[in-house]
């Protein structure tokens, strides 16, 4: 019986072990971490407007934030500074080029009639090795008259009322690999200077579009910490062990029940009705009594409820006799080992 109870305990234990295994595997596959990549941009644009030969201006160029006569502009010398600093080291490559974007914009509405991009330079490529920042400083000279003539020709040919704009753009592309980030970090940035066109002999102003910002880019990466590997391995072992153990324990319980139905049922009766059963070593002689055989212990309990006499129990090797004696009548229930088989429903497990 001790082995049987121990086996039943394991039958209840293994499902809990299975649940623990599932929980461990669940946490094991939550092997993700957030990698925050902080960066700060430092961008600047400076320019000088060079003038055509004239008898009015003594200097060859004018500086920033002045008023310019469009018909006197020869070219614009623009200095771009692009800088970006990360809080982690990286390696990779980056490149940049200058383009001119000419637009014939609608005068009283958003959008444009025509737009075209012209390359001012080819891409310049650079490598970065184990560093945390890049800085680009370069100049480009833009012939104002060339793009002004292109837009004038467009306006005359189609007889449109339009506003002209020339944007000088520095395009920067980078592809960096950070130690803590699995995939390469690709970034495209632009700095641009906006110059009005089609303003013959009138005032014009130059606008700069330069971003200087701090920001954080977040990535979800695999975390190969030993604790997650432990959760996966130990959780898998718990599941395998619990399934195998439950199958073995269940099989043993069935085998034990098959071979010990008589003992199990007898022990259950004695345990549950100990207060009304008297175990005797020898039954009294009931040959002179009116003997009534009962087919089940439950019916014997009904008799007990009526007569309120103790139930005498005598245990033999192959059967147990339960007897109630009252006056000249004896009620007898026999629990026989031979009557119990594997498919017997007489025994109901607790």
PDB file of C-alpha atoms in Angstrom, residues 14-228:
ATOM      1  CA  UNK A  14       4.286  15.047 -12.557  1.00  0.00           C
ATOM      2  CA  UNK A  15       1.575  17.357 -14.003  1.00  0.00           C
ATOM      3  CA  UNK A  16       2.909  20.163 -11.780  1.00  0.00           C
ATOM      4  CA  UNK A  17       6.402  19.396 -13.031  1.00  0.00           C
ATOM      5  CA  UNK A  18       5.071  19.586 -16.592  1.00  0.00           C
ATOM      6  CA  UNK A  19       3.598  23.049 -15.889  1.00  0.00           C
ATOM      7  CA  UNK A  20       6.910  24.191 -14.395  1.00  0.00           C
ATOM      8  CA  UNK A  21       8.670  23.005 -17.575  1.00  0.00           C
ATOM      9  CA  UNK A  22       6.243  24.979 -19.760  1.00  0.00           C
ATOM     10  CA  UNK A  23       6.794  28.117 -17.652  1.00  0.00           C
ATOM     11  CA  UNK A  24      10.587  27.740 -17.815  1.00  0.00           C
ATOM     12  CA  UNK A  25      10.533  27.314 -21.595  1.00  0.00           C
ATOM     13  CA  UNK A  26       8.238  30.346 -21.886  1.00  0.00           C
ATOM     14  CA  UNK A  27      10.755  32.496 -20.024  1.00  0.00           C
ATOM     15  CA  UNK A  28      13.609  30.846 -21.925  1.00  0.00           C
ATOM     16  CA  UNK A  29      12.221  32.034 -25.242  1.00  0.00           C
ATOM     17  CA  UNK A  30      11.773  35.568 -23.956  1.00  0.00           C
ATOM     18  CA  UNK A  31      15.464  36.006 -24.699  1.00  0.00           C
ATOM     19  CA  UNK A  32      15.118  39.502 -26.063  1.00  0.00           C
ATOM     20  CA  UNK A  33      16.652  42.755 -24.974  1.00  0.00           C
ATOM     21  CA  UNK A  34      16.154  46.371 -25.980  1.00  0.00           C
ATOM     22  CA  UNK A  35      19.275  48.074 -27.287  1.00  0.00           C
ATOM     23  CA  UNK A  36      19.024  51.859 -27.243  1.00  0.00           C
ATOM     24  CA  UNK A  37      21.296  53.650 -29.679  1.00  0.00           C
ATOM     25  CA  UNK A  38      21.652  57.335 -28.828  1.00  0.00           C
ATOM     26  CA  UNK A  39      22.990  59.869 -31.292  1.00  0.00           C
ATOM     27  CA  UNK A  40      23.411  63.608 -31.711  1.00  0.00           C
ATOM     28  CA  UNK A  41      23.647  65.494 -34.979  1.00  0.00           C
ATOM     29  CA  UNK A  42      25.771  68.600 -35.490  1.00  0.00           C
ATOM     30  CA  UNK A  43      25.063  70.147 -38.902  1.00  0.00           C
ATOM     31  CA  UNK A  44      25.921  73.549 -40.352  1.00  0.00           C
ATOM     32  CA  UNK A  45      25.735  75.360 -43.673  1.00  0.00           C
ATOM     33  CA  UNK A  46      27.680  78.521 -44.457  1.00  0.00           C
ATOM     34  CA  UNK A  47      27.776  80.322 -47.761  1.00  0.00           C
ATOM     35  CA  UNK A  48      29.138  83.318 -49.649  1.00  0.00           C
ATOM     36  CA  UNK A  49      27.436  84.846 -52.684  1.00  0.00           C
ATOM     37  CA  UNK A  50      29.984  85.799 -55.337  1.00  0.00           C
ATOM     38  CA  UNK A  51      29.063  88.672 -57.654  1.00  0.00           C
ATOM     39  CA  UNK A  52      29.602  89.351 -61.325  1.00  0.00           C
ATOM     40  CA  UNK A  53      31.982  92.195 -62.159  1.00  0.00           C
ATOM     41  CA  UNK A  54      30.215  95.487 -61.438  1.00  0.00           C
ATOM     42  CA  UNK A  55      30.978  99.075 -60.530  1.00  0.00           C
ATOM     43  CA  UNK A  56      28.876  99.198 -57.380  1.00  0.00           C
ATOM     44  CA  UNK A  57      30.178  96.544 -54.952  1.00  0.00           C
ATOM     45  CA  UNK A  58      33.785  96.817 -53.822  1.00  0.00           C
ATOM     46  CA  UNK A  59      34.010  93.242 -52.495  1.00  0.00           C
ATOM     47  CA  UNK A  60      33.887  90.152 -54.749  1.00  0.00           C
ATOM     48  CA  UNK A  61      31.242  88.481 -52.613  1.00  0.00           C
ATOM     49  CA  UNK A  62      28.607  89.095 -49.980  1.00  0.00           C
ATOM     50  CA  UNK A  63      28.279  87.089 -46.750  1.00  0.00           C
ATOM     51  CA  UNK A  64      25.291  85.430 -45.165  1.00  0.00           C
ATOM     52  CA  UNK A  65      21.982  87.047 -44.242  1.00  0.00           C
ATOM     53  CA  UNK A  66      22.270  89.941 -46.669  1.00  0.00           C
ATOM     54  CA  UNK A  67      20.070  91.066 -49.522  1.00  0.00           C
ATOM     55  CA  UNK A  68      21.267  90.058 -52.966  1.00  0.00           C
ATOM     56  CA  UNK A  69      20.510  91.361 -56.441  1.00  0.00           C
ATOM     57  CA  UNK A  70      19.679  88.319 -58.507  1.00  0.00           C
ATOM     58  CA  UNK A  71      21.093  89.706 -61.762  1.00  0.00           C
ATOM     59  CA  UNK A  72      24.505  90.262 -60.113  1.00  0.00           C
ATOM     60  CA  UNK A  73      24.901  86.761 -58.705  1.00  0.00           C
ATOM     61  CA  UNK A  74      27.699  84.803 -60.399  1.00  0.00           C
ATOM     62  CA  UNK A  75      27.905  81.704 -58.187  1.00  0.00           C
ATOM     63  CA  UNK A  76      27.313  80.674 -54.598  1.00  0.00           C
ATOM     64  CA  UNK A  77      30.092  79.009 -52.611  1.00  0.00           C
ATOM     65  CA  UNK A  78      28.466  76.764 -50.004  1.00  0.00           C
ATOM     66  CA  UNK A  79      30.229  75.014 -47.134  1.00  0.00           C
ATOM     67  CA  UNK A  80      28.448  72.000 -45.638  1.00  0.00           C
ATOM     68  CA  UNK A  81      29.303  70.459 -42.281  1.00  0.00           C
ATOM     69  CA  UNK A  82      27.656  67.168 -41.379  1.00  0.00           C
ATOM     70  CA  UNK A  83      28.425  65.540 -38.050  1.00  0.00           C
ATOM     71  CA  UNK A  84      26.851  62.743 -36.066  1.00  0.00           C
ATOM     72  CA  UNK A  85      28.011  61.150 -32.822  1.00  0.00           C
ATOM     73  CA  UNK A  86      26.737  57.875 -31.330  1.00  0.00           C
ATOM     74  CA  UNK A  87      27.060  56.607 -27.779  1.00  0.00           C
ATOM     75  CA  UNK A  88      28.504  53.300 -29.063  1.00  0.00           C
ATOM     76  CA  UNK A  89      31.391  52.343 -31.336  1.00  0.00           C
ATOM     77  CA  UNK A  90      30.698  51.289 -34.899  1.00  0.00           C
ATOM     78  CA  UNK A  91      32.404  50.170 -38.098  1.00  0.00           C
ATOM     79  CA  UNK A  92      31.166  50.410 -41.649  1.00  0.00           C
ATOM     80  CA  UNK A  93      31.080  52.880 -44.514  1.00  0.00           C
ATOM     81  CA  UNK A  94      29.421  56.140 -45.471  1.00  0.00           C
ATOM     82  CA  UNK A  95      29.199  58.308 -48.565  1.00  0.00           C
ATOM     83  CA  UNK A  96      27.892  61.671 -49.656  1.00  0.00           C
ATOM     84  CA  UNK A  97      27.253  63.745 -52.781  1.00  0.00           C
ATOM     85  CA  UNK A  98      25.844  67.147 -53.765  1.00  0.00           C
ATOM     86  CA  UNK A  99      22.818  67.627 -56.008  1.00  0.00           C
ATOM     87  CA  UNK A 100      20.866  70.622 -57.299  1.00  0.00           C
ATOM     88  CA  UNK A 101      17.078  70.313 -57.331  1.00  0.00           C
ATOM     89  CA  UNK A 102      15.338  72.784 -59.658  1.00  0.00           C
ATOM     90  CA  UNK A 103      11.583  73.258 -59.163  1.00  0.00           C
ATOM     91  CA  UNK A 104       8.911  75.250 -60.958  1.00  0.00           C
ATOM     92  CA  UNK A 105       6.497  75.638 -58.043  1.00  0.00           C
ATOM     93  CA  UNK A 106       2.867  76.653 -58.199  1.00  0.00           C
ATOM     94  CA  UNK A 107       2.529  80.263 -57.160  1.00  0.00           C
ATOM     95  CA  UNK A 108      -0.662  80.165 -55.101  1.00  0.00           C
ATOM     96  CA  UNK A 109      -0.841  76.483 -54.201  1.00  0.00           C
ATOM     97  CA  UNK A 110       1.245  73.602 -52.964  1.00  0.00           C
ATOM     98  CA  UNK A 111       3.127  71.394 -55.394  1.00  0.00           C
ATOM     99  CA  UNK A 112       5.067  72.071 -58.548  1.00  0.00           C
ATOM    100  CA  UNK A 113       4.652  72.007 -62.313  1.00  0.00           C
ATOM    101  CA  UNK A 114       8.073  70.576 -63.014  1.00  0.00           C
ATOM    102  CA  UNK A 115      11.092  69.406 -61.056  1.00  0.00           C
ATOM    103  CA  UNK A 116      14.486  67.977 -61.948  1.00  0.00           C
ATOM    104  CA  UNK A 117      17.565  66.895 -60.040  1.00  0.00           C
ATOM    105  CA  UNK A 118      21.098  67.562 -61.285  1.00  0.00           C
ATOM    106  CA  UNK A 119      24.177  65.907 -59.835  1.00  0.00           C
ATOM    107  CA  UNK A 120      26.834  68.381 -58.774  1.00  0.00           C
ATOM    108  CA  UNK A 121      29.338  65.729 -57.662  1.00  0.00           C
ATOM    109  CA  UNK A 122      29.742  61.978 -57.642  1.00  0.00           C
ATOM    110  CA  UNK A 123      29.464  60.010 -54.412  1.00  0.00           C
ATOM    111  CA  UNK A 124      32.533  60.150 -52.195  1.00  0.00           C
ATOM    112  CA  UNK A 125      33.009  56.961 -50.152  1.00  0.00           C
ATOM    113  CA  UNK A 126      34.682  56.509 -46.770  1.00  0.00           C
ATOM    114  CA  UNK A 127      35.277  53.699 -44.298  1.00  0.00           C
ATOM    115  CA  UNK A 128      34.770  53.874 -40.548  1.00  0.00           C
ATOM    116  CA  UNK A 129      36.578  51.515 -38.174  1.00  0.00           C
ATOM    117  CA  UNK A 130      35.766  51.293 -34.456  1.00  0.00           C
ATOM    118  CA  UNK A 131      34.732  54.910 -34.000  1.00  0.00           C
ATOM    119  CA  UNK A 132      31.722  56.664 -32.519  1.00  0.00           C
ATOM    120  CA  UNK A 133      31.363  59.726 -34.776  1.00  0.00           C
ATOM    121  CA  UNK A 134      31.816  60.967 -38.313  1.00  0.00           C
ATOM    122  CA  UNK A 135      32.316  64.534 -39.543  1.00  0.00           C
ATOM    123  CA  UNK A 136      32.152  65.732 -43.138  1.00  0.00           C
ATOM    124  CA  UNK A 137      33.287  69.188 -44.248  1.00  0.00           C
ATOM    125  CA  UNK A 138      33.123  70.061 -47.945  1.00  0.00           C
ATOM    126  CA  UNK A 139      32.405  72.958 -50.299  1.00  0.00           C
ATOM    127  CA  UNK A 140      30.412  73.104 -53.499  1.00  0.00           C
ATOM    128  CA  UNK A 141      30.101  75.982 -55.946  1.00  0.00           C
ATOM    129  CA  UNK A 142      26.745  76.480 -57.638  1.00  0.00           C
ATOM    130  CA  UNK A 143      26.399  78.545 -60.811  1.00  0.00           C
ATOM    131  CA  UNK A 144      23.263  80.498 -60.103  1.00  0.00           C
ATOM    132  CA  UNK A 145      22.807  81.744 -63.664  1.00  0.00           C
ATOM    133  CA  UNK A 146      22.801  78.239 -65.180  1.00  0.00           C
ATOM    134  CA  UNK A 147      19.755  77.068 -63.207  1.00  0.00           C
ATOM    135  CA  UNK A 148      18.036  80.427 -63.457  1.00  0.00           C
ATOM    136  CA  UNK A 149      18.273  80.206 -67.287  1.00  0.00           C
ATOM    137  CA  UNK A 150      16.872  76.621 -67.260  1.00  0.00           C
ATOM    138  CA  UNK A 151      13.790  77.718 -65.368  1.00  0.00           C
ATOM    139  CA  UNK A 152      13.355  80.862 -67.458  1.00  0.00           C
ATOM    140  CA  UNK A 153      13.280  78.717 -70.598  1.00  0.00           C
ATOM    141  CA  UNK A 154      10.645  76.422 -69.034  1.00  0.00           C
ATOM    142  CA  UNK A 155       8.463  79.353 -68.040  1.00  0.00           C
ATOM    143  CA  UNK A 156       8.627  80.969 -71.503  1.00  0.00           C
ATOM    144  CA  UNK A 157       7.929  77.733 -73.356  1.00  0.00           C
ATOM    145  CA  UNK A 158       4.789  76.899 -71.371  1.00  0.00           C
ATOM    146  CA  UNK A 159       3.736  80.435 -70.466  1.00  0.00           C
ATOM    147  CA  UNK A 160       3.205  79.635 -66.797  1.00  0.00           C
ATOM    148  CA  UNK A 161       3.121  81.830 -63.759  1.00  0.00           C
ATOM    149  CA  UNK A 162       5.469  80.023 -61.438  1.00  0.00           C
ATOM    150  CA  UNK A 163       7.882  80.489 -58.578  1.00  0.00           C
ATOM    151  CA  UNK A 164      11.347  79.114 -59.127  1.00  0.00           C
ATOM    152  CA  UNK A 165      13.438  77.417 -56.479  1.00  0.00           C
ATOM    153  CA  UNK A 166      16.918  75.935 -56.434  1.00  0.00           C
ATOM    154  CA  UNK A 167      17.780  73.560 -53.607  1.00  0.00           C
ATOM    155  CA  UNK A 168      21.398  72.579 -53.106  1.00  0.00           C
ATOM    156  CA  UNK A 169      21.336  69.316 -51.192  1.00  0.00           C
ATOM    157  CA  UNK A 170      24.021  67.324 -49.434  1.00  0.00           C
ATOM    158  CA  UNK A 171      22.930  63.675 -49.373  1.00  0.00           C
ATOM    159  CA  UNK A 172      24.623  61.464 -46.783  1.00  0.00           C
ATOM    160  CA  UNK A 173      24.147  57.692 -46.629  1.00  0.00           C
ATOM    161  CA  UNK A 174      25.697  55.474 -43.944  1.00  0.00           C
ATOM    162  CA  UNK A 175      25.788  51.766 -43.218  1.00  0.00           C
ATOM    163  CA  UNK A 176      27.207  51.025 -39.779  1.00  0.00           C
ATOM    164  CA  UNK A 177      27.550  47.838 -37.772  1.00  0.00           C
ATOM    165  CA  UNK A 178      27.321  48.196 -33.988  1.00  0.00           C
ATOM    166  CA  UNK A 179      28.548  45.486 -31.615  1.00  0.00           C
ATOM    167  CA  UNK A 180      25.237  45.136 -29.751  1.00  0.00           C
ATOM    168  CA  UNK A 181      22.992  45.372 -32.830  1.00  0.00           C
ATOM    169  CA  UNK A 182      22.759  42.344 -35.098  1.00  0.00           C
ATOM    170  CA  UNK A 183      21.558  44.069 -38.260  1.00  0.00           C
ATOM    171  CA  UNK A 184      23.436  46.973 -39.906  1.00  0.00           C
ATOM    172  CA  UNK A 185      22.084  50.436 -39.097  1.00  0.00           C
ATOM    173  CA  UNK A 186      21.351  52.232 -42.372  1.00  0.00           C
ATOM    174  CA  UNK A 187      20.699  55.968 -42.326  1.00  0.00           C
ATOM    175  CA  UNK A 188      20.043  58.581 -45.023  1.00  0.00           C
ATOM    176  CA  UNK A 189      20.289  62.265 -44.156  1.00  0.00           C
ATOM    177  CA  UNK A 190      19.967  65.502 -46.107  1.00  0.00           C
ATOM    178  CA  UNK A 191      21.088  69.090 -45.574  1.00  0.00           C
ATOM    179  CA  UNK A 192      19.820  71.659 -48.047  1.00  0.00           C
ATOM    180  CA  UNK A 193      20.015  75.323 -48.944  1.00  0.00           C
ATOM    181  CA  UNK A 194      17.018  76.896 -50.708  1.00  0.00           C
ATOM    182  CA  UNK A 195      17.656  79.675 -53.253  1.00  0.00           C
ATOM    183  CA  UNK A 196      14.887  81.511 -55.150  1.00  0.00           C
ATOM    184  CA  UNK A 197      15.047  81.612 -58.945  1.00  0.00           C
ATOM    185  CA  UNK A 198      13.326  83.804 -61.572  1.00  0.00           C
ATOM    186  CA  UNK A 199      13.767  86.923 -59.437  1.00  0.00           C
ATOM    187  CA  UNK A 200      15.244  89.303 -62.012  1.00  0.00           C
ATOM    188  CA  UNK A 201      16.987  92.305 -60.420  1.00  0.00           C
ATOM    189  CA  UNK A 202      14.945  91.964 -57.244  1.00  0.00           C
ATOM    190  CA  UNK A 203      15.730  91.202 -53.642  1.00  0.00           C
ATOM    191  CA  UNK A 204      16.088  87.552 -52.737  1.00  0.00           C
ATOM    192  CA  UNK A 205      16.917  85.665 -49.552  1.00  0.00           C
ATOM    193  CA  UNK A 206      18.549  82.290 -48.979  1.00  0.00           C
ATOM    194  CA  UNK A 207      17.042  79.763 -46.532  1.00  0.00           C
ATOM    195  CA  UNK A 208      18.908  76.933 -44.811  1.00  0.00           C
ATOM    196  CA  UNK A 209      17.294  73.665 -43.755  1.00  0.00           C
ATOM    197  CA  UNK A 210      19.663  72.081 -41.240  1.00  0.00           C
ATOM    198  CA  UNK A 211      18.687  69.658 -38.467  1.00  0.00           C
ATOM    199  CA  UNK A 212      20.533  69.392 -35.185  1.00  0.00           C
ATOM    200  CA  UNK A 213      18.851  66.882 -32.948  1.00  0.00           C
ATOM    201  CA  UNK A 214      19.299  64.303 -30.247  1.00  0.00           C
ATOM    202  CA  UNK A 215      17.433  61.084 -30.562  1.00  0.00           C
ATOM    203  CA  UNK A 216      17.329  57.439 -29.526  1.00  0.00           C
ATOM    204  CA  UNK A 217      16.812  54.510 -31.874  1.00  0.00           C
ATOM    205  CA  UNK A 218      15.684  51.271 -30.212  1.00  0.00           C
ATOM    206  CA  UNK A 219      16.362  47.749 -31.485  1.00  0.00           C
ATOM    207  CA  UNK A 220      15.050  44.392 -30.218  1.00  0.00           C
ATOM    208  CA  UNK A 221      17.959  41.942 -30.149  1.00  0.00           C
ATOM    209  CA  UNK A 222      18.508  38.358 -29.026  1.00  0.00           C
ATOM    210  CA  UNK A 223      19.923  37.997 -25.519  1.00  0.00           C
ATOM    211  CA  UNK A 224      22.261  35.003 -25.320  1.00  0.00           C
ATOM    212  CA  UNK A 225      22.629  35.152 -21.536  1.00  0.00           C
ATOM    213  CA  UNK A 226      23.234  31.792 -19.847  1.00  0.00           C
ATOM    214  CA  UNK A 227      20.052  32.129 -17.789  1.00  0.00           C
ATOM    215  CA  UNK A 228      17.828  31.860 -20.905  1.00  0.00           C
TER     216      UNK A 228
END
